[in-house]
Backbone atoms as SQL, in Angstrom:
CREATE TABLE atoms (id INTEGER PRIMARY KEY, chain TEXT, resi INTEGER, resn TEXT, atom TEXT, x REAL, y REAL, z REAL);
INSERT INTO atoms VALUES
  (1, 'A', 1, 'UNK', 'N', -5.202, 260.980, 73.595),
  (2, 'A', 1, 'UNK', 'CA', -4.347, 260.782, 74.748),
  (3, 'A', 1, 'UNK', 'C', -5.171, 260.268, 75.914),
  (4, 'A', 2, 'UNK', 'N', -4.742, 259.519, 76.329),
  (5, 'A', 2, 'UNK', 'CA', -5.004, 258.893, 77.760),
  (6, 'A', 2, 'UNK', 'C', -5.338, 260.049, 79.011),
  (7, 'A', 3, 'UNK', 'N', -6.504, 260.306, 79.622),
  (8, 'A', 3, 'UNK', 'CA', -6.339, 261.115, 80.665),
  (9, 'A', 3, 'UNK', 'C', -5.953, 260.251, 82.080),
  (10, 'A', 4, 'UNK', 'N', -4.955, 260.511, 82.704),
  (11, 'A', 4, 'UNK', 'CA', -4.441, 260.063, 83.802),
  (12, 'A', 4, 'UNK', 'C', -4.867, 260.748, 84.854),
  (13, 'A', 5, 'UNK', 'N', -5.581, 260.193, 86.031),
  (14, 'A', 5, 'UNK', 'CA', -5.862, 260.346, 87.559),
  (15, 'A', 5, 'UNK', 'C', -4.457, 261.655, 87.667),
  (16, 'A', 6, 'UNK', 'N', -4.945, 262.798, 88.311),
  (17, 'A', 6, 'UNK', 'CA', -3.799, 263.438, 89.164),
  (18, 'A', 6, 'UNK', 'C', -3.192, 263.086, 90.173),
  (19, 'A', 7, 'UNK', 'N', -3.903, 261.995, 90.880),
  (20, 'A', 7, 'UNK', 'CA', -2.838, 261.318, 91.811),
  (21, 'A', 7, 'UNK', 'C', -2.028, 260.380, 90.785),
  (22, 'A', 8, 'UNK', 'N', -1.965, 260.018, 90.026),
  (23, 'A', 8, 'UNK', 'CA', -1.858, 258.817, 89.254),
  (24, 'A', 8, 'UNK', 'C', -0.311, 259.366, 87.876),
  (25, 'A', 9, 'UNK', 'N', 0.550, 258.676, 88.528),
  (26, 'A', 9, 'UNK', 'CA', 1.474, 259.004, 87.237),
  (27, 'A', 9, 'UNK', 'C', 1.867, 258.069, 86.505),
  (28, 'A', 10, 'UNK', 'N', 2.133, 258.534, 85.345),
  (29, 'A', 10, 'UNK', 'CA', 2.070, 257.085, 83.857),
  (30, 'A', 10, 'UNK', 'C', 3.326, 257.037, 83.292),
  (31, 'A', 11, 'UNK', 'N', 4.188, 256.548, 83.673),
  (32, 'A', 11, 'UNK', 'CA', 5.903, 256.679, 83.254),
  (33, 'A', 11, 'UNK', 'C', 5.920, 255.288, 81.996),
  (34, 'A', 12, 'UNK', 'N', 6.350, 256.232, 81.011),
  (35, 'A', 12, 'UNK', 'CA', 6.415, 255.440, 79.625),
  (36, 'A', 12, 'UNK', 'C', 8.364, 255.090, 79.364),
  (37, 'A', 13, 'UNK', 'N', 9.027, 253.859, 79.608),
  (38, 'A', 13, 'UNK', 'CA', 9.980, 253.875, 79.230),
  (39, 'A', 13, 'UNK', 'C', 10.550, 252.991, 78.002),
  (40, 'A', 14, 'UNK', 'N', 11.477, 253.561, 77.298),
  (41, 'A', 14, 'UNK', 'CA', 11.819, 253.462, 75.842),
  (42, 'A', 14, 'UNK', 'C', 13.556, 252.623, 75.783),
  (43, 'A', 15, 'UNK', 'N', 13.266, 251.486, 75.423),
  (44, 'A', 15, 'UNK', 'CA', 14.310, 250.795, 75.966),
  (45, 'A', 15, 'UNK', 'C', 15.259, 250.707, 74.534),
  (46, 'A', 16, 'UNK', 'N', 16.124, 250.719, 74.212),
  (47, 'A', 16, 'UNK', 'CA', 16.712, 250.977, 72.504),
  (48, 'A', 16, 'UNK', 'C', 17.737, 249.783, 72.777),
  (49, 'A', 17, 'UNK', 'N', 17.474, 248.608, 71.851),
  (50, 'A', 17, 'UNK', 'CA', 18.401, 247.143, 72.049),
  (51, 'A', 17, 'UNK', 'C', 19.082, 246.908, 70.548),
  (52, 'A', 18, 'UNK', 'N', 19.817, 246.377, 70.279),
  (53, 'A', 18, 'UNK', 'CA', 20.405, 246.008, 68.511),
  (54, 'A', 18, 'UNK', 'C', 20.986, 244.710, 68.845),
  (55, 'A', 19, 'UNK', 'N', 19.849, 243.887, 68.268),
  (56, 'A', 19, 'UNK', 'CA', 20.506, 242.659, 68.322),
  (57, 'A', 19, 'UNK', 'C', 22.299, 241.873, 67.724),
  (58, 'A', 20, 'UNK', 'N', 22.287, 241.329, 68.232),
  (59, 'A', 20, 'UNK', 'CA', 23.940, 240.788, 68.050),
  (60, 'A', 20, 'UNK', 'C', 24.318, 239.532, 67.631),
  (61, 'A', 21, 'UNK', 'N', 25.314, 239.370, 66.841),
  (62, 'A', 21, 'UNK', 'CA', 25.333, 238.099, 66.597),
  (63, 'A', 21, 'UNK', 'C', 25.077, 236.689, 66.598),
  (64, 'A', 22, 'UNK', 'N', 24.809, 236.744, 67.719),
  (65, 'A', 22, 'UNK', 'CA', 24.690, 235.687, 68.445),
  (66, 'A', 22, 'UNK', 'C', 23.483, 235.637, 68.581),
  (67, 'A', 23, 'UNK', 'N', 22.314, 236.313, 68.703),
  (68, 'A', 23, 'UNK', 'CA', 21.083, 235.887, 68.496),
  (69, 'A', 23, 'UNK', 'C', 20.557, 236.095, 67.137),
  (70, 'A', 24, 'UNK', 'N', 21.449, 236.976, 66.079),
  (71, 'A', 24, 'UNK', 'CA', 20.556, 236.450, 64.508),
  (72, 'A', 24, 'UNK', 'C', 21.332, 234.964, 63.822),
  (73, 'A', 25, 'UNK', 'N', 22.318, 233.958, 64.672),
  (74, 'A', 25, 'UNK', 'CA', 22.733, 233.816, 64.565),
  (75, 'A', 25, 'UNK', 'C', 21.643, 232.158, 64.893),
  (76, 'A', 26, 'UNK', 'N', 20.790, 232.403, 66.024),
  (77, 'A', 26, 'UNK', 'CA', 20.260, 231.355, 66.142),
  (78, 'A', 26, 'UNK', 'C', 19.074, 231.037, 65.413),
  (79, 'A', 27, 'UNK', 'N', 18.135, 229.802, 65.135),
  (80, 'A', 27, 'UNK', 'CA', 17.277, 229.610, 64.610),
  (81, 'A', 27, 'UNK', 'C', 16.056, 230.269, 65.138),
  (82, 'A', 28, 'UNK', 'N', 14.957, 230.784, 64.299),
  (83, 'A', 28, 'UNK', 'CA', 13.819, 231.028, 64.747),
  (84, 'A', 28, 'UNK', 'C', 13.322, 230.174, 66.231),
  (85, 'A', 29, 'UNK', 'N', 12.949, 229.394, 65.894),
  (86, 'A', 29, 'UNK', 'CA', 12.616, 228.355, 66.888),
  (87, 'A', 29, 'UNK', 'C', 13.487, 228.556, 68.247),
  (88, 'A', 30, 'UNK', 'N', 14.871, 228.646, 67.940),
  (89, 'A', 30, 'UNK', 'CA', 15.572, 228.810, 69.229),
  (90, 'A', 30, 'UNK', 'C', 15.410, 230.648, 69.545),
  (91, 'A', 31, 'UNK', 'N', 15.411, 231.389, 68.824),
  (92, 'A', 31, 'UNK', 'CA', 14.929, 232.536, 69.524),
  (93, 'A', 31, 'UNK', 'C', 13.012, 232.736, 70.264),
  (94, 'A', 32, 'UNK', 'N', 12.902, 231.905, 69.404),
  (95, 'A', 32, 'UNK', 'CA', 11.165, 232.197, 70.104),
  (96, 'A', 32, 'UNK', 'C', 11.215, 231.207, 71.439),
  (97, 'A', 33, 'UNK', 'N', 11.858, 230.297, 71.600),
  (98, 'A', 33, 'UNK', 'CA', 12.181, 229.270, 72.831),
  (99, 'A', 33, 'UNK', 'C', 12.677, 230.590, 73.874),
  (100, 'A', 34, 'UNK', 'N', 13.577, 231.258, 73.726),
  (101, 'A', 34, 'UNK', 'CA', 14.112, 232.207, 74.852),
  (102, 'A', 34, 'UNK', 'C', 13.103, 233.341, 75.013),
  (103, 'A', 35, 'UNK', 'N', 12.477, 234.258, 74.131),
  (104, 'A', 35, 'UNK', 'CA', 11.557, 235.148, 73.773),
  (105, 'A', 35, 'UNK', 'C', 10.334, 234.573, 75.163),
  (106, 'A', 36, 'UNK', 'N', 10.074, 233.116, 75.026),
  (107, 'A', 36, 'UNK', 'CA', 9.114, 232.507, 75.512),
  (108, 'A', 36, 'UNK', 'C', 9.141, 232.336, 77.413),
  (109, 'A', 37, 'UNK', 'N', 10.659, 232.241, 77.428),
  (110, 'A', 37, 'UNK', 'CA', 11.171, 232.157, 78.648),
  (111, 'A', 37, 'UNK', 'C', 11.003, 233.365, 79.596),
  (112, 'A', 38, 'UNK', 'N', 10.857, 234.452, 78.824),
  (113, 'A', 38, 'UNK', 'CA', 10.991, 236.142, 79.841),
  (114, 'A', 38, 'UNK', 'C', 9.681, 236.145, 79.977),
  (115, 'A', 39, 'UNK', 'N', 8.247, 235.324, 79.678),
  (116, 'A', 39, 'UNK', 'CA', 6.973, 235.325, 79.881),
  (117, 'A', 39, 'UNK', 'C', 6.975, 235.775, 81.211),
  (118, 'A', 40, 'UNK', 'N', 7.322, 234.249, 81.807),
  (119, 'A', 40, 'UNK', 'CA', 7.141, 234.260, 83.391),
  (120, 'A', 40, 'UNK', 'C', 7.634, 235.309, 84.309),
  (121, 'A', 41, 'UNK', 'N', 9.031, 235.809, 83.355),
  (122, 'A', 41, 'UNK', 'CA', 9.437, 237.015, 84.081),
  (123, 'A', 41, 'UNK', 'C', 8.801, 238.430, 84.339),
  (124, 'A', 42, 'UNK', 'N', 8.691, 238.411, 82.916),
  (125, 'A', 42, 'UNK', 'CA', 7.484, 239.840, 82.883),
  (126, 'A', 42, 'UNK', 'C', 6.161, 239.974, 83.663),
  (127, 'A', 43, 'UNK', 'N', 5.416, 238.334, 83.508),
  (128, 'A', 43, 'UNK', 'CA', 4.430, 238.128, 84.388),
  (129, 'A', 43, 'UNK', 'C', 4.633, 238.521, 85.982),
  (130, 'A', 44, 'UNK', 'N', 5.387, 238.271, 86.187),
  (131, 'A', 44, 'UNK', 'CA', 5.825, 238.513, 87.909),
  (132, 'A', 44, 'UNK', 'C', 5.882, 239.997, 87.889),
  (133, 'A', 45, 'UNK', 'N', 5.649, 240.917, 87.039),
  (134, 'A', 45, 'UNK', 'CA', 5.452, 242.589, 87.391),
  (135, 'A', 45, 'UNK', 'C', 4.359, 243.236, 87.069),
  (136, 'A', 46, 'UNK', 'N', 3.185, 242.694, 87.617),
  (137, 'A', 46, 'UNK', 'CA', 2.250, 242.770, 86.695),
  (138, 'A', 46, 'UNK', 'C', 1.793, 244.206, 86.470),
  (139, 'A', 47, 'UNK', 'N', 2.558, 245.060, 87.346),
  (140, 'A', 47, 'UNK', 'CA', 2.415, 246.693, 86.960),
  (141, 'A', 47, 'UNK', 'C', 3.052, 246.937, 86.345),
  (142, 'A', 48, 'UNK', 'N', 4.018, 246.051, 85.332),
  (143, 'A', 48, 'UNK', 'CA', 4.368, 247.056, 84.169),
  (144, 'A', 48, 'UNK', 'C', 3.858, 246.156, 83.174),
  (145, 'A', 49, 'UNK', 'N', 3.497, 246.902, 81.690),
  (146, 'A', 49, 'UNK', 'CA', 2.893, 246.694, 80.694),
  (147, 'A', 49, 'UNK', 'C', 4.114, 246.605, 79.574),
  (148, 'A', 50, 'UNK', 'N', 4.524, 245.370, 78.924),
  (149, 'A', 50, 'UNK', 'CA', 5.523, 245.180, 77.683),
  (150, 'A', 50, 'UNK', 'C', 4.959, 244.973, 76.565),
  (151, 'A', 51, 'UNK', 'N', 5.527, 245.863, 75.817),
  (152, 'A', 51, 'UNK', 'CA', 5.750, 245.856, 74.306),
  (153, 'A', 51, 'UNK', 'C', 7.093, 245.983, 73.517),
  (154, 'A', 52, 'UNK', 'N', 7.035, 244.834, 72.664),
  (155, 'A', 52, 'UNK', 'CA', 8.515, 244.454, 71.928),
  (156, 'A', 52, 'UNK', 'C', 7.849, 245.003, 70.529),
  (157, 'A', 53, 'UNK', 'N', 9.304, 246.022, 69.808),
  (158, 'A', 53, 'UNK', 'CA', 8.700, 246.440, 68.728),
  (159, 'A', 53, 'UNK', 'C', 9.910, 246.316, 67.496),
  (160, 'A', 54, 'UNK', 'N', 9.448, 245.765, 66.755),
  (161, 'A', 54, 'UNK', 'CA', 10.778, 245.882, 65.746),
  (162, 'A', 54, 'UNK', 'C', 11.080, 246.818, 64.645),
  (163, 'A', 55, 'UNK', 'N', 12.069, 247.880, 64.947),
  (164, 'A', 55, 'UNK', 'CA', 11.966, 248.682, 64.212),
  (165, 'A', 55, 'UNK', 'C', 13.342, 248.337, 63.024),
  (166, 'A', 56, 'UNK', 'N', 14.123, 247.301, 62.908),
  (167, 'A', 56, 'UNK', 'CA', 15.383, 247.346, 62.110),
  (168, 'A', 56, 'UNK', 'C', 14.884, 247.545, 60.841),
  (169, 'A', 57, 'UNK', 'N', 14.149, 247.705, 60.315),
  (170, 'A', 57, 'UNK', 'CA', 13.628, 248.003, 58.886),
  (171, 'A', 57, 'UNK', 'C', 13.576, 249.749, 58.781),
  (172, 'A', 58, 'UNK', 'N', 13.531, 250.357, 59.792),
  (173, 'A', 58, 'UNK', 'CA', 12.995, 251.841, 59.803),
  (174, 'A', 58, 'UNK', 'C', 14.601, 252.578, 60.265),
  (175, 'A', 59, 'UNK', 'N', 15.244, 252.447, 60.842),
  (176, 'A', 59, 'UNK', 'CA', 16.434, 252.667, 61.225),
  (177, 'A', 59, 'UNK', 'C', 17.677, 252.087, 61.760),
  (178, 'A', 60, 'UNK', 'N', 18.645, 252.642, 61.754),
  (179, 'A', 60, 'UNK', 'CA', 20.179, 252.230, 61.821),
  (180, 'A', 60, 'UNK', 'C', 20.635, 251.842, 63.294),
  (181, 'A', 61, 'UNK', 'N', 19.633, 253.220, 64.122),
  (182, 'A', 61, 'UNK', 'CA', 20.364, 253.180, 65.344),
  (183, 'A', 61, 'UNK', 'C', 19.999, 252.368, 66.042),
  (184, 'A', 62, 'UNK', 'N', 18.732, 251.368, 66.315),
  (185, 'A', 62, 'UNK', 'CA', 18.601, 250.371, 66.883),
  (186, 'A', 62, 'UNK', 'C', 18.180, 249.141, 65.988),
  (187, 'A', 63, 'UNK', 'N', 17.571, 248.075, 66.832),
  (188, 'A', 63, 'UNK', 'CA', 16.818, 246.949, 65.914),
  (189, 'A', 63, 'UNK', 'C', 15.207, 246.802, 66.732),
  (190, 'A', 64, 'UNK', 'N', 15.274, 246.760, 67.774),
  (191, 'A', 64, 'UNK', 'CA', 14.436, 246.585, 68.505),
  (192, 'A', 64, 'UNK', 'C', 13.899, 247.614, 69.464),
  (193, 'A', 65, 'UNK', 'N', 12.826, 247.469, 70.048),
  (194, 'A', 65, 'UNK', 'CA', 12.557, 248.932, 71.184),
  (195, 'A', 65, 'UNK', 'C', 11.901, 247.830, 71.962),
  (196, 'A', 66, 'UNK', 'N', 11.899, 248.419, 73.177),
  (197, 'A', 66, 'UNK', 'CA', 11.220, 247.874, 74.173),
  (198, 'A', 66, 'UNK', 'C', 10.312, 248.641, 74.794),
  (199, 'A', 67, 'UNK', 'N', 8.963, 249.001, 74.774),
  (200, 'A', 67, 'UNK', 'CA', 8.267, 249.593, 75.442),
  (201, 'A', 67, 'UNK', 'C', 7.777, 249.343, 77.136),
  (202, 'A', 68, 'UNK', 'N', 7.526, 249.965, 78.052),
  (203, 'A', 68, 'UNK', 'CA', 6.912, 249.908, 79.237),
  (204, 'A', 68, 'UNK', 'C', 6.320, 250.983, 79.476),
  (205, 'A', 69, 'UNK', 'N', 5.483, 250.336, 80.523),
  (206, 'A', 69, 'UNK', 'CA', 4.362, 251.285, 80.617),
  (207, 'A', 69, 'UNK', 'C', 4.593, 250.962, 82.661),
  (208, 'A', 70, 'UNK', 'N', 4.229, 251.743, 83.476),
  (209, 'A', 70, 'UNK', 'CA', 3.916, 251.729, 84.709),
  (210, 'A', 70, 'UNK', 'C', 3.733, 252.520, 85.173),
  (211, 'A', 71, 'UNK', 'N', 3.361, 252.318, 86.496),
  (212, 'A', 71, 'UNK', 'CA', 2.794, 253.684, 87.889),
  (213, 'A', 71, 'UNK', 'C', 3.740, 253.322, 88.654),
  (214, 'A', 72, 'UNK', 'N', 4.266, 252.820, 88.531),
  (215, 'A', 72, 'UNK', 'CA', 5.670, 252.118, 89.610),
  (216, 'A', 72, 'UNK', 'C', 7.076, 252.105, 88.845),
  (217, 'A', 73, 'UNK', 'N', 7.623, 252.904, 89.071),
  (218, 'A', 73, 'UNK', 'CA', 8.667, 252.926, 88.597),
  (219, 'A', 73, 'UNK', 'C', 10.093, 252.167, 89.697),
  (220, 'A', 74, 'UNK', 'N', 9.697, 251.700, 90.311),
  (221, 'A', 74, 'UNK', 'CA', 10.533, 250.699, 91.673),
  (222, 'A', 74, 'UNK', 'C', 10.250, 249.737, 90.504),
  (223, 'A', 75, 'UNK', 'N', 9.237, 249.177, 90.317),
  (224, 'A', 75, 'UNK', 'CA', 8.291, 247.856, 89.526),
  (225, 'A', 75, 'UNK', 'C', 8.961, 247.613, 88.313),
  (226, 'A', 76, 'UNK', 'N', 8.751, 248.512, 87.763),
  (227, 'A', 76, 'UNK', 'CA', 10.438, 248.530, 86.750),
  (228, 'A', 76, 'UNK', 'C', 11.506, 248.629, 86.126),
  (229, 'A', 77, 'UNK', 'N', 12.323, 248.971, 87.481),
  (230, 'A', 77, 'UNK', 'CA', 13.580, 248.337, 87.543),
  (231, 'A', 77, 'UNK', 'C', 14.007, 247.156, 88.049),
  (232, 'A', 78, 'UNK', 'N', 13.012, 246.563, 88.882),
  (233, 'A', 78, 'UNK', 'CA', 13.462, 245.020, 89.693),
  (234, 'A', 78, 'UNK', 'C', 13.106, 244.428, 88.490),
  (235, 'A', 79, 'UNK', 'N', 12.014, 244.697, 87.547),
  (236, 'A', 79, 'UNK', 'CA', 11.498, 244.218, 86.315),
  (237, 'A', 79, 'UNK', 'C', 12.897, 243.725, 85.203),
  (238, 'A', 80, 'UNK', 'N', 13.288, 245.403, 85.068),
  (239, 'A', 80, 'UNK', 'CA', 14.514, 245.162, 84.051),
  (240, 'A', 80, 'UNK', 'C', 15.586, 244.403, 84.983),
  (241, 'A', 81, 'UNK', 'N', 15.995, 244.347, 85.918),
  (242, 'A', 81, 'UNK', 'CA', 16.908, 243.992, 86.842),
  (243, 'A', 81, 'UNK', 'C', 16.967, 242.555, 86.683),
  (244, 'A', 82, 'UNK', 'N', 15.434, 241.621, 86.542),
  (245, 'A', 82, 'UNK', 'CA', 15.129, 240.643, 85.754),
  (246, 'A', 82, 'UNK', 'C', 15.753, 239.989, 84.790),
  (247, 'A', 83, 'UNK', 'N', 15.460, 240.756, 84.005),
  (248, 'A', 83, 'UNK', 'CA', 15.495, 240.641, 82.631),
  (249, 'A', 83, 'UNK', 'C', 17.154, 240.303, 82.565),
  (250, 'A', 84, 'UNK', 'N', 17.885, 241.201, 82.910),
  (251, 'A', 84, 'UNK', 'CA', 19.381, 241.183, 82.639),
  (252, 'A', 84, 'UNK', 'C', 19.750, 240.277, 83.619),
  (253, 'A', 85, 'UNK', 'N', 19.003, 239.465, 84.183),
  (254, 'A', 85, 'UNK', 'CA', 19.554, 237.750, 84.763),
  (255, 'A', 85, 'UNK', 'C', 19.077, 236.612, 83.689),
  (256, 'A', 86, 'UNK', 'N', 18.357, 237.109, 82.516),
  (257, 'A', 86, 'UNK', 'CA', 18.026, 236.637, 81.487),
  (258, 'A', 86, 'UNK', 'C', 19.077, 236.417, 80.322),
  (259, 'A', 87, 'UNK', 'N', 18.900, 235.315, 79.697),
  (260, 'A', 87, 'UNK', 'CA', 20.113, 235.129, 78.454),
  (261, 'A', 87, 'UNK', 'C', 19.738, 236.371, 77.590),
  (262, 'A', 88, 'UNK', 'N', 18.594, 237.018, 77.369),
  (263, 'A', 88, 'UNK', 'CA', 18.634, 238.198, 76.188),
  (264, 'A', 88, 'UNK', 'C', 20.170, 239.100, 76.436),
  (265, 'A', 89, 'UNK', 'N', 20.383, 239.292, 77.393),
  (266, 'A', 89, 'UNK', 'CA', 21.476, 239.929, 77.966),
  (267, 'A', 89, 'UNK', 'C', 22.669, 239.483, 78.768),
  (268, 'A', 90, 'UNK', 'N', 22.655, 238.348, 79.503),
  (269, 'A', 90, 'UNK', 'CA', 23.619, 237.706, 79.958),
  (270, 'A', 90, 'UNK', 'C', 24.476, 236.669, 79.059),
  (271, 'A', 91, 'UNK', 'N', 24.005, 236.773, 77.640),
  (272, 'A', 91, 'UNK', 'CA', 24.729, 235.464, 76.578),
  (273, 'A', 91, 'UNK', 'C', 25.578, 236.727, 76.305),
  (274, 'A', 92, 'UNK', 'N', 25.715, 238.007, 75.748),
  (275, 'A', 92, 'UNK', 'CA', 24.608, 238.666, 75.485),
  (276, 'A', 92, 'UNK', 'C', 24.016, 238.566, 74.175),
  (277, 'A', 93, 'UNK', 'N', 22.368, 238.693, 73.975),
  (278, 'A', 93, 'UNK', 'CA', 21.935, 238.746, 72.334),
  (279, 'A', 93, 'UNK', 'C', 21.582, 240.107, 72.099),
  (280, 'A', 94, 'UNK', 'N', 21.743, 240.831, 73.138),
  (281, 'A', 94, 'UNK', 'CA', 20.950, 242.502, 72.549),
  (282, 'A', 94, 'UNK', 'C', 22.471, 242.960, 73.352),
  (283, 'A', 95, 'UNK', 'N', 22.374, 244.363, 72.965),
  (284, 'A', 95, 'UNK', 'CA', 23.238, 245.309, 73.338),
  (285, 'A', 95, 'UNK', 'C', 22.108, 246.642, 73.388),
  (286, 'A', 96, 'UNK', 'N', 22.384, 247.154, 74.536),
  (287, 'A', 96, 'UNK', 'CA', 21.320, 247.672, 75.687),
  (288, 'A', 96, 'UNK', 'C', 21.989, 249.224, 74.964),
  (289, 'A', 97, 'UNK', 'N', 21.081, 250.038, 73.975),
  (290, 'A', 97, 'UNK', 'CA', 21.914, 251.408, 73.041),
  (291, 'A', 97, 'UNK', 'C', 21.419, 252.181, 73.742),
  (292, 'A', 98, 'UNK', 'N', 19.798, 252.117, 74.715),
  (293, 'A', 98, 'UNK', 'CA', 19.634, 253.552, 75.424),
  (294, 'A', 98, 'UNK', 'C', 18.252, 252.814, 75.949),
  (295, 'A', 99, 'UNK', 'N', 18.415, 253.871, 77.105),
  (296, 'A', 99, 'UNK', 'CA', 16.923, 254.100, 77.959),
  (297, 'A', 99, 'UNK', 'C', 16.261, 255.440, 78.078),
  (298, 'A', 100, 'UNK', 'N', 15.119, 255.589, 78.084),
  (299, 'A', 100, 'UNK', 'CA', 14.576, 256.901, 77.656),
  (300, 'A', 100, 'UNK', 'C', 13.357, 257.044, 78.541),
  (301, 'A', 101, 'UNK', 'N', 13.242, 257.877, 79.526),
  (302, 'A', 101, 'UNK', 'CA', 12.102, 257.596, 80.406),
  (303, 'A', 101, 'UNK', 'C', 11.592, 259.020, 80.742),
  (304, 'A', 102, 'UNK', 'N', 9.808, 258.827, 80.312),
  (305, 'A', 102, 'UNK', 'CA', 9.369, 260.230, 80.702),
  (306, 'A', 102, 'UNK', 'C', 8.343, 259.579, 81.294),
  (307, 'A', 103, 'UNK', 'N', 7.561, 261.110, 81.022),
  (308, 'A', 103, 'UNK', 'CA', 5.775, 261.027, 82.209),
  (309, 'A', 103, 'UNK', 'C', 4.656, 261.144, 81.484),
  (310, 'A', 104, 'UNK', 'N', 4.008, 260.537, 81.312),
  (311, 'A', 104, 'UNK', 'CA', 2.439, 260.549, 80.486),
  (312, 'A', 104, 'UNK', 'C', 2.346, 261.871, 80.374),
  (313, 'A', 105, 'UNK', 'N', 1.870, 262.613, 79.866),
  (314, 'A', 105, 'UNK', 'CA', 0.928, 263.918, 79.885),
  (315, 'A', 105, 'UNK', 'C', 1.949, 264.395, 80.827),
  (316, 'A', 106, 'UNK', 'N', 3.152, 264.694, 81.054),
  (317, 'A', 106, 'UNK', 'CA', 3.827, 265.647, 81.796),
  (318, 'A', 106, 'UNK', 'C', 3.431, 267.020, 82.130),
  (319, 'A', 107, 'UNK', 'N', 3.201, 267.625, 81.001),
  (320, 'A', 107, 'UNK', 'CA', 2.950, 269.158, 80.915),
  (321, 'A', 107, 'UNK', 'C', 1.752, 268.960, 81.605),
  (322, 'A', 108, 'UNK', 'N', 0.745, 268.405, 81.797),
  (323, 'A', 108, 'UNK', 'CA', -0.378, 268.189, 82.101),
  (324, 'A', 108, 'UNK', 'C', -0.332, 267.923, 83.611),
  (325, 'A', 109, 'UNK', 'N', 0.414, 267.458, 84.275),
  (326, 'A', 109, 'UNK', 'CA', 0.351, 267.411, 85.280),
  (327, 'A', 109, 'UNK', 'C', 1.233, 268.016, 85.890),
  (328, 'A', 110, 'UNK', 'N', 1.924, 269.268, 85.588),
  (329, 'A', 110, 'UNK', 'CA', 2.699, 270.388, 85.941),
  (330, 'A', 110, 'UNK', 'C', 1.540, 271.424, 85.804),
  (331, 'A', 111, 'UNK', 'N', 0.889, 271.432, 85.222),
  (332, 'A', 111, 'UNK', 'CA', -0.527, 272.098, 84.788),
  (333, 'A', 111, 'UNK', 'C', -1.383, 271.971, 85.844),
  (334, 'A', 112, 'UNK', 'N', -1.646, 270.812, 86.331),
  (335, 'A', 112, 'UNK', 'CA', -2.914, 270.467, 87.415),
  (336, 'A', 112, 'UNK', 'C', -2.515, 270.867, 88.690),
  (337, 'A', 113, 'UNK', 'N', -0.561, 271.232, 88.687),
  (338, 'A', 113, 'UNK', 'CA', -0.025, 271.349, 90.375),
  (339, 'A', 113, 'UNK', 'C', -0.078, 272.964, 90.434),
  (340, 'A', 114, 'UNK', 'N', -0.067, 273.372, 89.033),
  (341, 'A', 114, 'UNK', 'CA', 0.567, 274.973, 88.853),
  (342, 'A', 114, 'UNK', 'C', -0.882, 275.756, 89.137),
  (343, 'A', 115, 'UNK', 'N', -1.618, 275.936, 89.792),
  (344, 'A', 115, 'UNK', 'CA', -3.116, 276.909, 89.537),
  (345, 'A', 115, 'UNK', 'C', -2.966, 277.947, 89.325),
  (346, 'A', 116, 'UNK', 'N', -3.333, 278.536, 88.276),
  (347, 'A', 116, 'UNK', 'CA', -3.278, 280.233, 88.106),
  (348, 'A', 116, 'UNK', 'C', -4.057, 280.796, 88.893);
């Protein structure tokens, strides 16, 4: 595990997407053309950290996950706020199944505030 600064909090959020018709619908090429397009977007937050993960082989309830990572949690939501001015979601090609947001080492830093 990562030790995180006690001033320093590490909010990991878990984004749950299932792609939709309309994007297994397009060619490789035309999905990696749009895939390619949210670069610049993501780039513009540079405090949050993305990872796209494909899990439709492992389970039912989603297809995709979206990982983030930040110390700014303002950072991303204007981030995702982004994103959903993006065709992934405005055609729509994903359908948005859940968001899931905790704290690095939580217990751990309920630990560092709590002194016995």
């Amino acid at each position: 595990m990562n030790e995180t600064p006690a001033t320093e909090t590490r909010w990991l959020v878990i984004v749950q997407l299932t792609a939709l018709p309309a994007w297994l619908g397009l060619t490789r090429a035309q999905r990696r053309e749009i895939v390619d397009g949210l670069g610049p977007v993501a780039r513009a937050f540079e405090d949050v950290r993305l990872r796209w993960v494909d899990v439709e082989a492992f389970t039912g309830e989603c297809s995709d996950v979206l990982l983030a990572e930040t110390n700014d949690l303002r950072s991303w939501n204007h981030l995702f706020e982004a994103l959903r001015d993006t065709a992934l979601f405005a055609q729509p090609y994903f359908r948005l199944e859940r968001i899931l947001t905790g704290m690095e080492d939580g217990y751990r830093d309920y630990e560092n505030q709590r002194v016995s």
